[in-house]
C-alpha positions as a Markdown table, in Angstrom:
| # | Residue | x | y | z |
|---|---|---|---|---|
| 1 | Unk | 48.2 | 153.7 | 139.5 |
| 2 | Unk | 46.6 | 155.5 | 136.4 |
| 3 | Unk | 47.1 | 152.4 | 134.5 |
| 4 | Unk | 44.8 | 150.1 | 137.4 |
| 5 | Unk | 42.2 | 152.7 | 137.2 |
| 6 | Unk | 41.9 | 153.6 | 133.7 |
| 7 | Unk | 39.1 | 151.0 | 132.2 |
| 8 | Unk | 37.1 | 151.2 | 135.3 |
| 9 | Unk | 36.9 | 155.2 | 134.7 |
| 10 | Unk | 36.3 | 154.9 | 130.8 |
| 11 | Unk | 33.5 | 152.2 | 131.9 |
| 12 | Unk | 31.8 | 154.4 | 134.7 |
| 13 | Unk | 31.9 | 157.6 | 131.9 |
| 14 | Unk | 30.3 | 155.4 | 129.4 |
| 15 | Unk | 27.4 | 154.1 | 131.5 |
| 16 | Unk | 26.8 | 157.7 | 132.9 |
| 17 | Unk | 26.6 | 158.9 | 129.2 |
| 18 | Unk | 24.3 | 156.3 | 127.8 |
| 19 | Unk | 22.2 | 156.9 | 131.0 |
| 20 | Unk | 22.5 | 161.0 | 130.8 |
| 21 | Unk | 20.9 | 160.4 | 127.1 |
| 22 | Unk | 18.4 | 158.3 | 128.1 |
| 23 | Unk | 17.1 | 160.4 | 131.1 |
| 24 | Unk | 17.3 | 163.4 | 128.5 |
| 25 | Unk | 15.5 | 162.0 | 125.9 |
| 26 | Unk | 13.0 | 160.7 | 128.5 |
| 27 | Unk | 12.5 | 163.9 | 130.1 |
| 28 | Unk | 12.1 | 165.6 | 126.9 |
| 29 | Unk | 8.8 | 166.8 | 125.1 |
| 30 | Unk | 10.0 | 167.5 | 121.4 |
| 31 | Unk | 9.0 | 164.3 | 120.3 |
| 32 | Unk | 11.5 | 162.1 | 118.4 |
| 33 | Unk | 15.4 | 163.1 | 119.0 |
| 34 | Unk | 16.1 | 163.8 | 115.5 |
| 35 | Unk | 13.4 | 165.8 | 114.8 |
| 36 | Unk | 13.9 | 169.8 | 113.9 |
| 37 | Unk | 13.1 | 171.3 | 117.5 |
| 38 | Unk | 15.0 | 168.1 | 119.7 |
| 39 | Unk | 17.8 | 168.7 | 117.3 |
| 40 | Unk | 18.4 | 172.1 | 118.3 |
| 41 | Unk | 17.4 | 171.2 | 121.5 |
| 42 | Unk | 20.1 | 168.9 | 121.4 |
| 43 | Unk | 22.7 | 171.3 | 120.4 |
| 44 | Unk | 21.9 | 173.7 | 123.3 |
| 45 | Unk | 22.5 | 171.4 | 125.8 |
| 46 | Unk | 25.4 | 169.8 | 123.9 |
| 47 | Unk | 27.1 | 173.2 | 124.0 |
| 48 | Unk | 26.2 | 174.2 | 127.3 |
| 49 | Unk | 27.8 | 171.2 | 128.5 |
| 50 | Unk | 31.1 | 171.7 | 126.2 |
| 51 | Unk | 31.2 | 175.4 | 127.2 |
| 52 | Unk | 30.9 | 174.4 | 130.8 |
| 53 | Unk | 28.0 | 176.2 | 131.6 |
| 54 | Unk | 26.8 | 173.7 | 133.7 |
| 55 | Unk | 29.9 | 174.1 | 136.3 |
| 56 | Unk | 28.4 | 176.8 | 137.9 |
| 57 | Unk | 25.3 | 174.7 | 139.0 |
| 58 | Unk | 27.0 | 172.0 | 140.5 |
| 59 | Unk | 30.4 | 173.4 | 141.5 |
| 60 | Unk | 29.6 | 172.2 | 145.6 |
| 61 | Unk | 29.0 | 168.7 | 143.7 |
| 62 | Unk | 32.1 | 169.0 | 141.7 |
| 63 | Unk | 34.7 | 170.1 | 144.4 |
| 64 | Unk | 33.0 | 166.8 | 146.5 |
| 65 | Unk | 34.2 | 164.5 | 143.7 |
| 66 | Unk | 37.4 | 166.0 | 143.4 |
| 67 | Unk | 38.0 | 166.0 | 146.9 |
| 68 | Unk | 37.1 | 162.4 | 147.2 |
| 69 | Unk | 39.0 | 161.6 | 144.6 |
| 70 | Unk | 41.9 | 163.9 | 145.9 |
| 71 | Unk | 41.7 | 161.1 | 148.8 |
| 72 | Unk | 41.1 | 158.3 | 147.1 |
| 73 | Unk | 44.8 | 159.0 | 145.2 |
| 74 | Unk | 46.3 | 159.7 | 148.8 |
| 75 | Unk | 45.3 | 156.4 | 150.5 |
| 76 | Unk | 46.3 | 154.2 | 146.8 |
| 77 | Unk | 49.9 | 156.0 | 146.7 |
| 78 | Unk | 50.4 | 155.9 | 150.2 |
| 79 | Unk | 49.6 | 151.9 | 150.0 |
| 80 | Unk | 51.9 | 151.6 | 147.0 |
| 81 | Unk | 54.6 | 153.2 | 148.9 |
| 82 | Unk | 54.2 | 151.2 | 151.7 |
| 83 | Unk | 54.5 | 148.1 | 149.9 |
| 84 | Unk | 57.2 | 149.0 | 147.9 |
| 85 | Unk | 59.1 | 150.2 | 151.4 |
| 86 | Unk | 58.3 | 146.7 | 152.4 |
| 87 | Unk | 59.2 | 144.7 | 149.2 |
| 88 | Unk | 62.6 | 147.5 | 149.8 |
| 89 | Unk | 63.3 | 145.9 | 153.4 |
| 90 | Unk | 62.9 | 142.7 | 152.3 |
| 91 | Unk | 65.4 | 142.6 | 149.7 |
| 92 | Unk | 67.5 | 144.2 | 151.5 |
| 93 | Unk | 67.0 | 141.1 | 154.7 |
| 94 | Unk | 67.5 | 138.7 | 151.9 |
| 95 | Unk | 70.4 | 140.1 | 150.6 |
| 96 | Unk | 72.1 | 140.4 | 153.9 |
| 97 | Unk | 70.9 | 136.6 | 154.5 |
| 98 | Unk | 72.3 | 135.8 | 151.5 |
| 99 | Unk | 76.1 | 136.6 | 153.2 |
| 100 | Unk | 75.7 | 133.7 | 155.4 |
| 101 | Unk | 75.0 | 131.0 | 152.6 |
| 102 | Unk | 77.9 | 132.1 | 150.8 |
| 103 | Unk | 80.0 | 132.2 | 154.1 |
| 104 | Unk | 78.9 | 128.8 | 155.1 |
| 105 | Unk | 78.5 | 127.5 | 151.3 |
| 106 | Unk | 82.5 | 128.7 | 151.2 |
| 107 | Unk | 83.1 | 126.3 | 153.7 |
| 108 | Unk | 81.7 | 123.6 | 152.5 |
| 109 | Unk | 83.4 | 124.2 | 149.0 |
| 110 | Unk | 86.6 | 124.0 | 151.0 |
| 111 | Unk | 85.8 | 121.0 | 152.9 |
| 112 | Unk | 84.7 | 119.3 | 149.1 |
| 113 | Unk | 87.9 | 120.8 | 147.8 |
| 114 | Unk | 90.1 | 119.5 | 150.7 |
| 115 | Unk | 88.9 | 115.3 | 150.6 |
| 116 | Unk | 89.2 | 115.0 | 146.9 |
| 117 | Unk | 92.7 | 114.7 | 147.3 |
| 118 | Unk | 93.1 | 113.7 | 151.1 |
| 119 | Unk | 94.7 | 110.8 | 151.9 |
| 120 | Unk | 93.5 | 111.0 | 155.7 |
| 121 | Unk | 90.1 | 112.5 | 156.9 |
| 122 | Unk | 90.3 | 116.3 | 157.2 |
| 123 | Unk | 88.2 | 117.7 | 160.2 |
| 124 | Unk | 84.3 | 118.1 | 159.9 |
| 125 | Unk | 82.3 | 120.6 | 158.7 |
| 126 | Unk | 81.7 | 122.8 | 162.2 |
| 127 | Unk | 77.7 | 123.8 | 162.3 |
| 128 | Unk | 77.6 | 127.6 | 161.8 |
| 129 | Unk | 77.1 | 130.2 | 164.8 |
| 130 | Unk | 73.3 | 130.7 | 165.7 |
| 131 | Unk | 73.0 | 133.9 | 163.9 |
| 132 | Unk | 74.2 | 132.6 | 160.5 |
| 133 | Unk | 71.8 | 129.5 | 160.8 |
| 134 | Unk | 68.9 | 132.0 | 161.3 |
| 135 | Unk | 70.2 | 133.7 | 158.3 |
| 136 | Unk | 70.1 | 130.5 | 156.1 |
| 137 | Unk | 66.8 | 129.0 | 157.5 |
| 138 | Unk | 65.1 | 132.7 | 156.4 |
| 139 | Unk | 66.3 | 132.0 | 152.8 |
| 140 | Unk | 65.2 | 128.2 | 153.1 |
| 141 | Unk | 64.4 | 126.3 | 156.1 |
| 142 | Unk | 65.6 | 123.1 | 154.0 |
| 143 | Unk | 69.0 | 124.9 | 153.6 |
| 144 | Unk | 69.7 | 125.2 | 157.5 |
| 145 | Unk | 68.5 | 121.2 | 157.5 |
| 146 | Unk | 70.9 | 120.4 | 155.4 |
| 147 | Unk | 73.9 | 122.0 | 156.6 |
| 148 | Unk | 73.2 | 120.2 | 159.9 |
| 149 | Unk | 72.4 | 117.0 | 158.4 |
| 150 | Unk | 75.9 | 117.9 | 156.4 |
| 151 | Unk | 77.9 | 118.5 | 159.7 |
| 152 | Unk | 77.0 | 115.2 | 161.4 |
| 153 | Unk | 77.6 | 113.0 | 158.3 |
| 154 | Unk | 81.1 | 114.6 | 158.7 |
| 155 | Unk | 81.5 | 114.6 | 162.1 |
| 156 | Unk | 80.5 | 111.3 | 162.6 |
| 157 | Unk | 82.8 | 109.5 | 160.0 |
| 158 | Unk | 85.7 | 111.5 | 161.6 |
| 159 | Unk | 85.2 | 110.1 | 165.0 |
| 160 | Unk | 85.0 | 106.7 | 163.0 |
| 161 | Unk | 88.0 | 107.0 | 161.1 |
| 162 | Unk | 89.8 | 107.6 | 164.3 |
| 163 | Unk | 89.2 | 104.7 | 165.7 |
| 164 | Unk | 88.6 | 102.5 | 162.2 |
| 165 | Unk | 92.3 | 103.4 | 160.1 |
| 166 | Unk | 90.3 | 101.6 | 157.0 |
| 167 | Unk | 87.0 | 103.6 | 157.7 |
| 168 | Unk | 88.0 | 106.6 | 155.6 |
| 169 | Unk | 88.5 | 104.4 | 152.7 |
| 170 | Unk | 85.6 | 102.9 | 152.7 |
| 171 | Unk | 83.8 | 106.1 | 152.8 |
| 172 | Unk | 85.8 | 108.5 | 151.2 |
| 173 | Unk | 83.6 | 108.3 | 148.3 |
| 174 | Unk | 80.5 | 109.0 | 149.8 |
| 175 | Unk | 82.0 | 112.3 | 151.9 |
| 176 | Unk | 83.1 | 113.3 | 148.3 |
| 177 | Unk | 79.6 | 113.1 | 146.6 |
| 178 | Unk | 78.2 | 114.6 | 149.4 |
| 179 | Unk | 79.7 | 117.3 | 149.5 |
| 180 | Unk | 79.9 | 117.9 | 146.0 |
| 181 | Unk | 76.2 | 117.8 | 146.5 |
| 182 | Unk | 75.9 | 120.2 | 149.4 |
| 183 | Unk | 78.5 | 122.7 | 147.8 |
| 184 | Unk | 76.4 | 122.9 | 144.5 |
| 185 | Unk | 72.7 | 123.2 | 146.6 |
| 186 | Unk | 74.4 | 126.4 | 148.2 |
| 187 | Unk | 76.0 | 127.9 | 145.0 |
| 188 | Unk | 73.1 | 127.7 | 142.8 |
| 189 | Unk | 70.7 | 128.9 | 145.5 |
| 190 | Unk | 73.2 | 131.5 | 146.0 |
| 191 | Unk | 72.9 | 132.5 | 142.4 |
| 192 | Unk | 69.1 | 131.9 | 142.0 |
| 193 | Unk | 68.1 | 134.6 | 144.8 |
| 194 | Unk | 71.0 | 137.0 | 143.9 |
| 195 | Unk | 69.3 | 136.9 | 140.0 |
| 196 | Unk | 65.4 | 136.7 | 141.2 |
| 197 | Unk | 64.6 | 140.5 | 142.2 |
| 198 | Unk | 61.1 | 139.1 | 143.4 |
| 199 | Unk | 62.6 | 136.2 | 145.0 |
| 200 | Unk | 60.7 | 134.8 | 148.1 |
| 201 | Unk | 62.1 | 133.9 | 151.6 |
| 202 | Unk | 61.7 | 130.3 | 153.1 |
| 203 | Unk | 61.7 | 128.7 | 150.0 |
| 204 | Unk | 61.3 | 125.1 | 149.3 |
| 205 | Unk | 64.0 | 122.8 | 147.4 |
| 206 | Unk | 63.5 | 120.4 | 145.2 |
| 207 | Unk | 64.7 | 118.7 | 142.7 |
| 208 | Unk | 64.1 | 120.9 | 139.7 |
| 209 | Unk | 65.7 | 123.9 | 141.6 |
| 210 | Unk | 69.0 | 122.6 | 140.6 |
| 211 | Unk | 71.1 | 122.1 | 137.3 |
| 212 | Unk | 72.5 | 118.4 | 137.7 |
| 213 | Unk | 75.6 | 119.1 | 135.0 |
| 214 | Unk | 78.2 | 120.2 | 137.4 |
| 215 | Unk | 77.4 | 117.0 | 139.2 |
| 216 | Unk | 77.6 | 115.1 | 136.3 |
| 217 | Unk | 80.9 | 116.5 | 135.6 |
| 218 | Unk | 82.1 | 116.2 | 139.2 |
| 219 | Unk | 81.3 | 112.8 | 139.4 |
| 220 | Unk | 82.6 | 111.8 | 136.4 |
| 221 | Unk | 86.1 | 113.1 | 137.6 |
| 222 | Unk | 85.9 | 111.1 | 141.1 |
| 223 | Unk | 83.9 | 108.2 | 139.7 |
| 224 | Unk | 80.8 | 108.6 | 141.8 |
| 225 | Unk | 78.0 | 106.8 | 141.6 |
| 226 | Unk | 74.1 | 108.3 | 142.6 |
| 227 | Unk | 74.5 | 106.5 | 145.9 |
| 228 | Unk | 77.5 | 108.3 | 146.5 |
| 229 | Unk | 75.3 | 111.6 | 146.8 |
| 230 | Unk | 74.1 | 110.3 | 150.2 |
| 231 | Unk | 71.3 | 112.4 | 151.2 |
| 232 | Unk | 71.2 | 114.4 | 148.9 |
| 233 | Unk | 70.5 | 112.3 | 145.9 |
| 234 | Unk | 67.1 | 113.2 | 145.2 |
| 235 | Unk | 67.7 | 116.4 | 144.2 |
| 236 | Unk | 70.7 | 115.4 | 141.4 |
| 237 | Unk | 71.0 | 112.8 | 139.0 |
| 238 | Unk | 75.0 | 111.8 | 138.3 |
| 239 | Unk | 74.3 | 110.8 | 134.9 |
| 240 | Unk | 72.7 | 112.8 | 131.9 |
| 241 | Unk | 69.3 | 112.3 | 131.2 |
């Protein structure tokens, strides 16, 4: 706080100096300031000011400063701790937010993990409990968007496939890229709030939130292709730039 107030007090103790020797010099009858009797005149007052002989006079005046400034420090450190109980509080939400997009970006890791190598359609992504949506919408609204988008794309082609035998086929490609996409939207968000102490809630996505190399590298293992990121191909590229 000493810091924030610092040039403004140097600043106000400058302009009442310059105009303290003004009104002095003003006010005086010696003639010119350098002369023989201002001089000495001069010193007098100098050292009745550095012996602090003029307390005395205006101690009513001092103690109302000090008092005022007494306050002044009161109501400044009382906002700082305020905010800093607040910034405190929400960490501490985001952090506890944070839980859920790893629980539901686990899933989703799973699910990614599970039709690389499936030779029949696993079951679809369920959409998280209410409590664990609010959770990731608090972190980004886009987030909680997605995951839904996410379930139905999965829930959909299952139904499909289970009437359609050659459906999963077809489309096994596309449920691969996109959940290599999903699964890498909630890891590095995961990672970006956990190493941003300042970081701020209901955050928006886009493309230059997200490091496209471990897409790059995932689809060069499956042979994906940018359509292949469904939805979410505006926010990766599968190729290097």
């Amino acid at each position: 706080m000493f810091q924030k107030l610092k040039q403004p007090l140097i600043f106000a103790v400058c302009v009442w100096a310059l105009l303290a020797f003004t009104a002095a010099q003003s006010s005086s009858t010696c003639g010119a300031f350098f002369t023989g009797d201002c001089l000495r005149l001069g010193w007098q007052r100098l050292s009745h000011v550095v012996l602090l002989g003029w307390v005395e006079e205006f101690q009513t005046l001092i103690a109302g400063i000090a008092a005022l400034g007494a306050g002044a420090f009161v109501i400044v450190s009382g906002r700082e701790q305020i905010q800093h109980l607040r910034e405190s509080k929400q960490r501490e939400k985001i952090d506890d937010a944070l839980d859920s997009v790893y629980t539901v970006g686990a899933d989703v890791g799973e699910y990614y993990r599970k039709i690389r190598f499936a030779t029949k359609i696993p079951a679809s992504i369920p959409l998280p409990p209410a409590d664990l949506m609010k959770d990731i919408a608090y972190i980004s609204p886009q987030l909680s968007q997605f995951i839904i988008r996410f379930h139905f794309l999965t829930s959909d082609t299952y139904d499909d496939c289970q009437i359609n035998k050659h459906h999963f086929p077809l489309n096994k490609k596309y449920l691969i890229g996109s959940s290599l996409a999903m699964f890498q939207i909630f890891k590095q968000v995961t990672e970006h709030v956990r190493e941003t102490p300042d970081f701020k809630p209901r955050a928006t996505l886009t493309k230059m939130t997200f490091d496209s190399d471990p897409i790059i590298y995932g689809a060069e293992e499956d042979n994906l292709e940018q359509k292949h990121l469904g939805a979410f191909q505006d926010f990766f590229s599968v190729t290097s730039e």
